[in-house]
Structure formats: C-alpha cells, structure tokens
Amino acid sequence: MAETEYTNKVNGILANGYACLGISMGTRLGLFEGLSKLAQSKETAVSTQTLADSMKFKERYIREWINGMALAGILSHEEIDGEDRYWTEPHTLPTLLGDDTTWIAQSAELLTGVAEKQVAVEKCFPADGPRGTNVDEYPVLHEFLLRRSVMWKSPGIIHKVFEDEVLLSKLEKGISVVEVGCGAAIPTKTLATRYPQCKLLATDICADNLERAKTTCQGLENVELRVMDACNASSDLNEKFDLAMMFDVYHDVPYPDKLIAGIHRILKPGGMLLMNDIGAHESITANKEENAAMFGMYYTISSLYCMPTSYKYPDGAGIGACGGMELYERKLKDVFTDVRKVAKDIGLFFLCTK
C-alpha cells in the first residue's frame, strides 16, 4: 500500500470515528427518532429550528450535530428555497432506530462508554502503572449494556436459545434456575414469566445491578435476588440448581476457572449451564480472516474495558472480549461431562451438562 493510499485510509478511519460519536449522540438523545417523525422524504424535509422546537432542544446544538451526520451520509440534506433542510430516508430507519433484536446504530454508544476511561487505561500501560481500571467507573457503558438486554424481553428468544428439547421439557415441568452476573435480570424475568412453575435466583456481584434487577422482577413471586460472587457461593447452594445461565460474563471476570468451578458446584448432578459469550476466535489470524473490521472493534473495546477491569485484580486473567470460543470450550470441557454449541444462528452459546 502506497503512502498516500495509507494516509487516506487512516483519514477515513478517523472521520468514521468522529461520525460514530455523532451516531451515539443521535441514539442517546433520540435525535434520529425525532427527525424520523417529522421528515422521511425530501418533500417533508425540515429545518434545524423545526427539529429543535419539536424536541425542545437548542437549535444551535441541533445544527452542529445534524450537519456532521449529513456530511457523513447518515442523514439526508438539501438546500431548499434558500434554507437547509434535513430528513431520514425510510430505508435507513431499521439501522438508525433498531428494535428489540437489532441494535446497529445504538452500538455506537459502546465507543462513548469505553472512551470514558481512556486516560485511566493509558496510565495502566507502563510497567509500574496500575494493573487496571474499576468496573464500576463506566456508567455510560453500563447504561447501554442494560438497555441492550431488552432483546431478552421477547418470549420467542427463549426457544431460539433454549433449543434443547430435554431442557425445554424440564422448564415446562418446573426447575430451579440461577442466573450468574444477571445485571438487570431481564433473562430471569423472561424465564420467570414464561415458566411460572420454575424457581429462579438472579445473582450479581454488584449491588447496583441487583437494584436494577429488583425493578425488572417486581411482582414476580418465583424470583429471588442475591448479591453473590459465584466463585465463592455459600454452601447452602451446593447442588441446588437444575440450570445455570450466564450471558456475556465469562470473558469479563478476573478468575474464570474459579467461576466455572463455582457454578459446577451449585448445579445438581445432570444439571446444565447455558453460557453465552462473544464468538471470537483465540487466534488473531482466524479473526482477521473471518471479519477483521468487527473483531478489530472488539479488541479495541476490550483494551478499554473488558481486559483492564478483570486484569486489575491480583493474578486477574484479563481474558478480554476476544478470548476465543476455542479457549472457552476447552475450559468448559475440563469441568463438564458434555459440552456442545446451541442456537448457532444467533450467537455463541454453550450448553454444558454436569
């Protein structure tokens, strides 16, 4: 690649990065939705003042933001009768607004969330610097992750993920279930509502998350909440559960081997663990061949959040977002008698039997 071509490539990446921040603002503030309600064609295009008035925002801020989005090709613009006007094209709305299962534009908020601690992470690089950052110091990121879990509100997702017929029949009859690292506990709520005959325990090491889970599960008599480190669960939980669930947690924990051993201990003989994580590979070469842009994004996000928040602990693993499905499968097979992948069409899910 020639120098000029490389320079143009980097300039393009930088421009897209700034556009990503604009997309993040657009989703967080509801600007895309606000514009879509007013104008979905050139004929209905509106001025920045009209958009500002409709949303009760300052016009000057709207103007600066929307011009960036227009020049990035995210929104449409044309000067009409001497006035700049803007609109959203109908075909852009699924991407910009999303739904319960599609969060494309909203994913830009990940950049806003992890960038909160960039300076703190930079201080971790020197050999004599801190080992990592505190997980509770990313409020914007956690807000996004909790909202993203809305996809679990759909009862239909249960049958997509829990495709094992034996497990589904057990759920129908009623079993004991624990969710590890529950966050807002939306999977717990979904299962508890769909299968009221089941008893569920939602756990998280973070008390703030349990407060959110309390709101989520309000009124559900078959749900219990508990602040708990699954690595060191109390002995009264030994062999108590038929099913453990863990979604997008494993790569973030400092002591993953202890976590899997702890979950294994609280499962009954024949009990199952359903574990979801990012479908990256252990090898950067494999990730590059499969989807360099996507996994490159994950590595960068991980360097700012996933890795430093687990590496900060003494002997913390610091697996990171791209720890790799091969690593996860090996670790699970070290503990469980049967490990297989399920729901392959919607992500990386392991169903493990004790």
XYZ file of C-alpha atoms in Angstrom:
354
model
C 0.000 0.000 0.000
C 1.447 3.352 -1.054
C 1.946 6.170 1.478
C -0.851 8.309 0.034
C -3.268 5.392 -0.006
C -2.390 4.572 3.596
C -2.835 8.208 4.674
C -6.237 8.315 3.014
C -7.191 5.103 4.767
C -6.257 6.496 8.192
C -8.062 9.752 7.467
C -11.154 7.751 6.559
C -10.963 5.773 9.789
C -10.643 8.984 11.799
C -13.609 10.553 10.025
C -15.714 7.454 10.655
C -14.667 7.505 14.293
C -15.967 11.022 14.760
C -19.130 10.107 12.864
C -19.553 7.231 15.311
C -19.647 9.717 18.181
C -22.315 11.661 16.302
C -24.358 8.485 15.836
C -24.005 7.793 19.548
C -25.376 11.244 20.385
C -28.196 10.717 17.912
C -29.320 7.492 19.556
C -28.790 8.600 23.152
C -30.708 11.851 22.674
C -33.411 10.392 20.417
C -32.469 12.728 17.562
C -32.835 10.133 14.807
C -36.250 9.154 16.092
C -37.269 12.791 16.423
C -36.296 13.609 12.855
C -37.926 10.440 11.511
C -41.262 11.508 12.999
C -41.098 14.804 11.114
C -39.476 14.007 7.786
C -38.968 10.810 5.798
C -38.675 12.373 2.350
C -37.333 15.454 0.615
C -40.903 16.737 0.346
C -41.287 16.740 4.130
C -37.719 17.857 4.946
C -37.433 20.186 7.937
C -35.126 22.910 9.189
C -32.949 22.619 12.271
C -35.249 25.081 14.028
C -38.270 22.880 13.364
C -36.475 19.832 14.746
C -35.212 21.781 17.753
C -38.670 23.133 18.540
C -40.292 19.714 18.277
C -37.775 18.200 20.715
C -37.374 21.257 22.957
C -33.645 21.379 22.239
C -31.316 24.284 21.437
C -31.230 24.900 17.684
C -27.518 25.709 17.664
C -26.622 22.268 19.013
C -29.018 20.558 16.625
C -27.452 22.384 13.677
C -23.877 21.417 14.504
C -24.765 17.775 15.127
C -27.015 17.314 12.108
C -24.508 18.843 9.677
C -21.938 16.289 10.789
C -24.430 13.492 10.255
C -25.436 14.839 6.842
C -21.848 15.076 5.584
C -21.144 11.572 6.905
C -24.055 10.301 4.797
C -26.093 9.237 7.816
C -28.905 11.739 7.204
C -30.126 13.466 4.045
C -29.767 17.195 3.371
C -30.595 19.687 0.650
C -30.879 23.447 0.438
C -34.495 24.190 -0.412
C -35.698 27.745 -1.082
C -32.507 29.103 0.458
C -32.864 27.071 3.673
C -31.005 23.950 4.778
C -33.409 21.102 5.334
C -32.954 17.545 6.521
C -34.742 14.212 6.510
C -34.357 10.488 7.111
C -34.822 8.035 4.254
C -37.227 5.178 5.128
C -34.649 2.504 4.308
C -32.276 3.934 6.956
C -34.736 3.649 9.831
C -34.202 -0.036 10.760
C -30.497 0.721 11.132
C -30.873 4.053 12.920
C -33.770 3.188 15.220
C -33.387 -0.574 15.712
C -35.852 -2.808 17.525
C -35.799 -5.439 20.268
C -33.273 -7.589 18.383
C -31.375 -5.132 16.141
C -29.054 -2.536 17.670
C -26.806 -1.305 14.884
C -26.679 2.474 15.326
C -27.076 2.073 19.092
C -23.833 0.111 19.173
C -22.037 3.413 18.625
C -22.756 4.064 22.284
C -20.109 1.469 23.109
C -17.492 3.985 21.930
C -18.927 6.690 24.154
C -18.983 4.267 27.072
C -15.460 2.861 26.859
C -13.893 6.236 25.992
C -14.910 7.472 29.443
C -11.824 5.779 30.867
C -9.301 6.109 28.034
C -6.931 8.321 30.045
C -7.147 5.971 33.037
C -6.363 2.961 30.816
C -3.371 4.767 29.290
C -1.900 5.016 32.782
C -2.019 1.209 33.042
C 0.397 0.620 30.157
C 3.691 1.480 31.954
C 5.241 -1.422 33.854
C 4.967 0.495 37.118
C 1.417 1.721 36.442
C -1.822 0.348 37.900
C -2.916 -3.099 36.740
C -6.314 -1.961 35.515
C -9.475 0.065 35.982
C -12.541 -0.269 38.206
C -15.570 -1.857 36.562
C -17.970 0.467 38.383
C -16.447 3.573 36.775
C -18.129 3.110 33.367
C -21.683 4.410 33.997
C -22.471 5.289 30.365
C -21.329 1.873 29.142
C -23.316 0.041 31.812
C -26.404 2.070 30.966
C -26.067 0.967 27.342
C -25.445 -2.696 28.215
C -28.507 -2.790 30.427
C -30.683 -1.253 27.720
C -29.293 -3.652 25.141
C -30.525 -6.580 27.204
C -34.030 -5.584 26.091
C -33.729 -8.315 23.430
C -34.398 -10.852 26.188
C -37.887 -9.454 26.707
C -39.122 -11.418 23.708
C -40.564 -14.809 24.780
C -39.667 -16.162 21.340
C -35.971 -15.738 22.120
C -36.300 -18.466 24.758
C -36.953 -21.146 22.155
C -34.161 -19.829 19.961
C -31.621 -20.079 22.770
C -33.008 -22.993 24.752
C -33.346 -25.201 21.701
C -32.521 -28.362 23.617
C -35.776 -30.324 23.809
C -34.835 -32.007 27.093
C -34.143 -28.638 28.693
C -37.361 -27.153 27.326
C -39.395 -30.027 28.747
C -37.725 -29.526 32.141
C -38.614 -25.835 32.062
C -42.223 -26.727 31.285
C -42.377 -29.043 34.325
C -40.619 -26.576 36.624
C -36.976 -26.489 37.703
C -34.630 -24.374 39.833
C -32.617 -21.813 37.836
C -29.809 -19.410 38.742
C -28.591 -16.516 36.594
C -24.973 -15.540 37.238
C -23.968 -11.949 36.542
C -27.593 -11.022 35.983
C -27.282 -7.260 35.525
C -30.863 -6.045 35.146
C -32.033 -9.715 35.180
C -34.085 -9.484 32.009
C -33.365 -13.150 31.078
C -34.544 -14.113 34.563
C -37.730 -12.104 34.133
C -38.364 -13.625 30.712
C -37.997 -17.186 32.018
C -39.950 -16.494 35.210
C -42.842 -15.079 33.211
C -42.809 -17.792 30.560
C -42.382 -20.622 33.072
C -44.078 -19.583 36.349
C -43.622 -23.104 37.684
C -39.836 -22.541 37.811
C -37.974 -21.032 40.783
C -35.265 -18.557 39.830
C -32.379 -16.903 41.651
C -30.783 -13.872 39.978
C -27.286 -13.082 41.258
C -24.705 -10.394 40.641
C -21.564 -9.306 42.426
C -22.630 -5.670 42.030
C -25.297 -4.397 44.415
C -26.273 -1.612 41.996
C -27.179 -4.214 39.389
C -29.369 -6.014 41.898
C -31.287 -2.776 42.446
C -31.996 -2.692 38.710
C -32.923 -6.375 38.816
C -35.322 -5.630 41.652
C -37.165 -3.183 39.418
C -37.145 -5.627 36.498
C -38.535 -8.537 38.506
C -41.002 -6.596 40.613
C -44.139 -8.637 41.282
C -42.630 -11.992 40.265
C -43.106 -14.327 43.226
C -40.936 -17.064 41.711
C -37.796 -14.875 41.598
C -35.242 -14.285 44.365
C -32.371 -11.804 44.139
C -28.995 -12.126 45.836
C -25.683 -10.269 45.789
C -23.257 -13.108 45.193
C -19.813 -13.923 43.866
C -20.393 -17.218 42.074
C -16.739 -18.125 42.584
C -17.486 -18.385 46.295
C -21.169 -19.245 46.540
C -22.331 -20.226 50.016
C -22.542 -23.937 50.816
C -26.342 -23.811 51.145
C -26.450 -23.556 47.348
C -24.433 -26.735 46.736
C -26.164 -28.943 44.123
C -29.306 -26.828 44.321
C -29.918 -25.827 40.705
C -31.036 -27.672 37.591
C -29.931 -24.855 35.294
C -27.404 -22.001 35.474
C -27.429 -19.148 32.956
C -24.545 -16.796 32.216
C -24.699 -14.277 29.383
C -21.704 -12.247 28.167
C -19.939 -12.590 31.522
C -17.124 -15.146 31.263
C -14.615 -13.004 29.345
C -15.028 -10.137 31.841
C -14.298 -11.981 35.085
C -10.850 -11.967 36.735
C -10.935 -15.619 37.818
C -12.833 -17.566 35.116
C -11.634 -21.010 36.249
C -12.947 -20.372 39.764
C -16.211 -19.110 38.298
C -16.834 -22.251 36.248
C -15.892 -24.448 39.205
C -18.255 -22.480 41.433
C -21.140 -22.856 39.003
C -20.419 -26.572 38.640
C -20.594 -26.938 42.438
C -24.070 -25.396 42.753
C -25.553 -27.492 39.941
C -27.327 -30.755 40.671
C -25.923 -33.948 39.081
C -27.133 -33.770 35.489
C -27.664 -30.011 35.834
C -26.907 -27.727 32.909
C -25.053 -24.466 32.294
C -26.131 -22.265 29.404
C -23.276 -19.853 28.669
C -23.153 -17.138 26.033
C -20.141 -15.079 25.023
C -18.618 -13.230 22.077
C -17.992 -15.518 19.121
C -14.397 -14.505 18.516
C -11.522 -16.898 17.906
C -8.480 -17.408 20.084
C -6.227 -16.575 17.128
C -5.975 -13.074 15.672
C -5.299 -14.703 12.301
C -8.641 -16.511 12.416
C -10.400 -13.312 13.488
C -8.726 -11.392 10.665
C -9.810 -13.962 8.106
C -13.404 -14.114 9.361
C -14.151 -10.422 9.919
C -11.178 -8.124 10.548
C -13.271 -4.965 10.992
C -15.675 -6.438 13.535
C -13.121 -8.242 15.648
C -10.744 -5.280 15.424
C -13.536 -3.253 17.032
C -13.878 -5.864 19.792
C -10.140 -5.822 20.535
C -10.204 -2.040 20.921
C -13.319 -2.045 23.102
C -11.718 -4.782 25.183
C -8.484 -2.830 25.646
C -10.511 -0.026 27.212
C -12.935 -2.074 29.327
C -13.109 -5.880 29.314
C -9.410 -6.580 29.753
C -8.338 -3.854 32.227
C -11.346 -4.356 34.519
C -10.502 -8.032 35.051
C -6.701 -7.765 34.817
C -6.661 -5.205 37.666
C -7.072 -7.927 40.304
C -4.044 -9.857 41.617
C -3.424 -12.634 39.090
C -6.523 -11.475 37.170
C -6.883 -13.369 33.893
C -7.649 -10.375 31.677
C -9.104 -12.670 29.020
C -10.637 -9.835 27.033
C -13.506 -9.759 24.566
C -11.645 -11.900 22.027
C -10.507 -14.613 24.420
C -11.866 -17.047 21.893
C -14.502 -19.744 21.584
C -11.768 -22.382 21.448
C -10.477 -21.325 24.877
C -13.980 -21.261 26.356
C -14.769 -24.719 25.030
C -11.546 -26.189 26.438
C -12.173 -24.658 29.856
C -15.749 -25.917 29.946
C -14.729 -29.424 28.901
C -12.227 -29.511 31.773
C -15.177 -29.366 34.182
C -18.359 -30.602 32.476
C -19.023 -34.075 31.104
C -20.789 -32.842 27.972
C -20.288 -29.508 26.171
C -21.946 -28.533 22.908
C -22.851 -25.421 20.971
C -26.515 -24.471 20.570
C -28.505 -21.641 18.955
C -25.689 -21.173 16.462
C -27.753 -18.886 14.256
C -27.960 -16.126 16.878
C -24.594 -16.265 18.640
C -22.106 -18.336 20.610
C -23.978 -20.416 23.192
C -22.618 -23.431 25.054
C -24.931 -25.930 26.757
C -22.947 -27.911 29.308
C -24.080 -30.902 31.398
C -22.662 -31.847 34.787
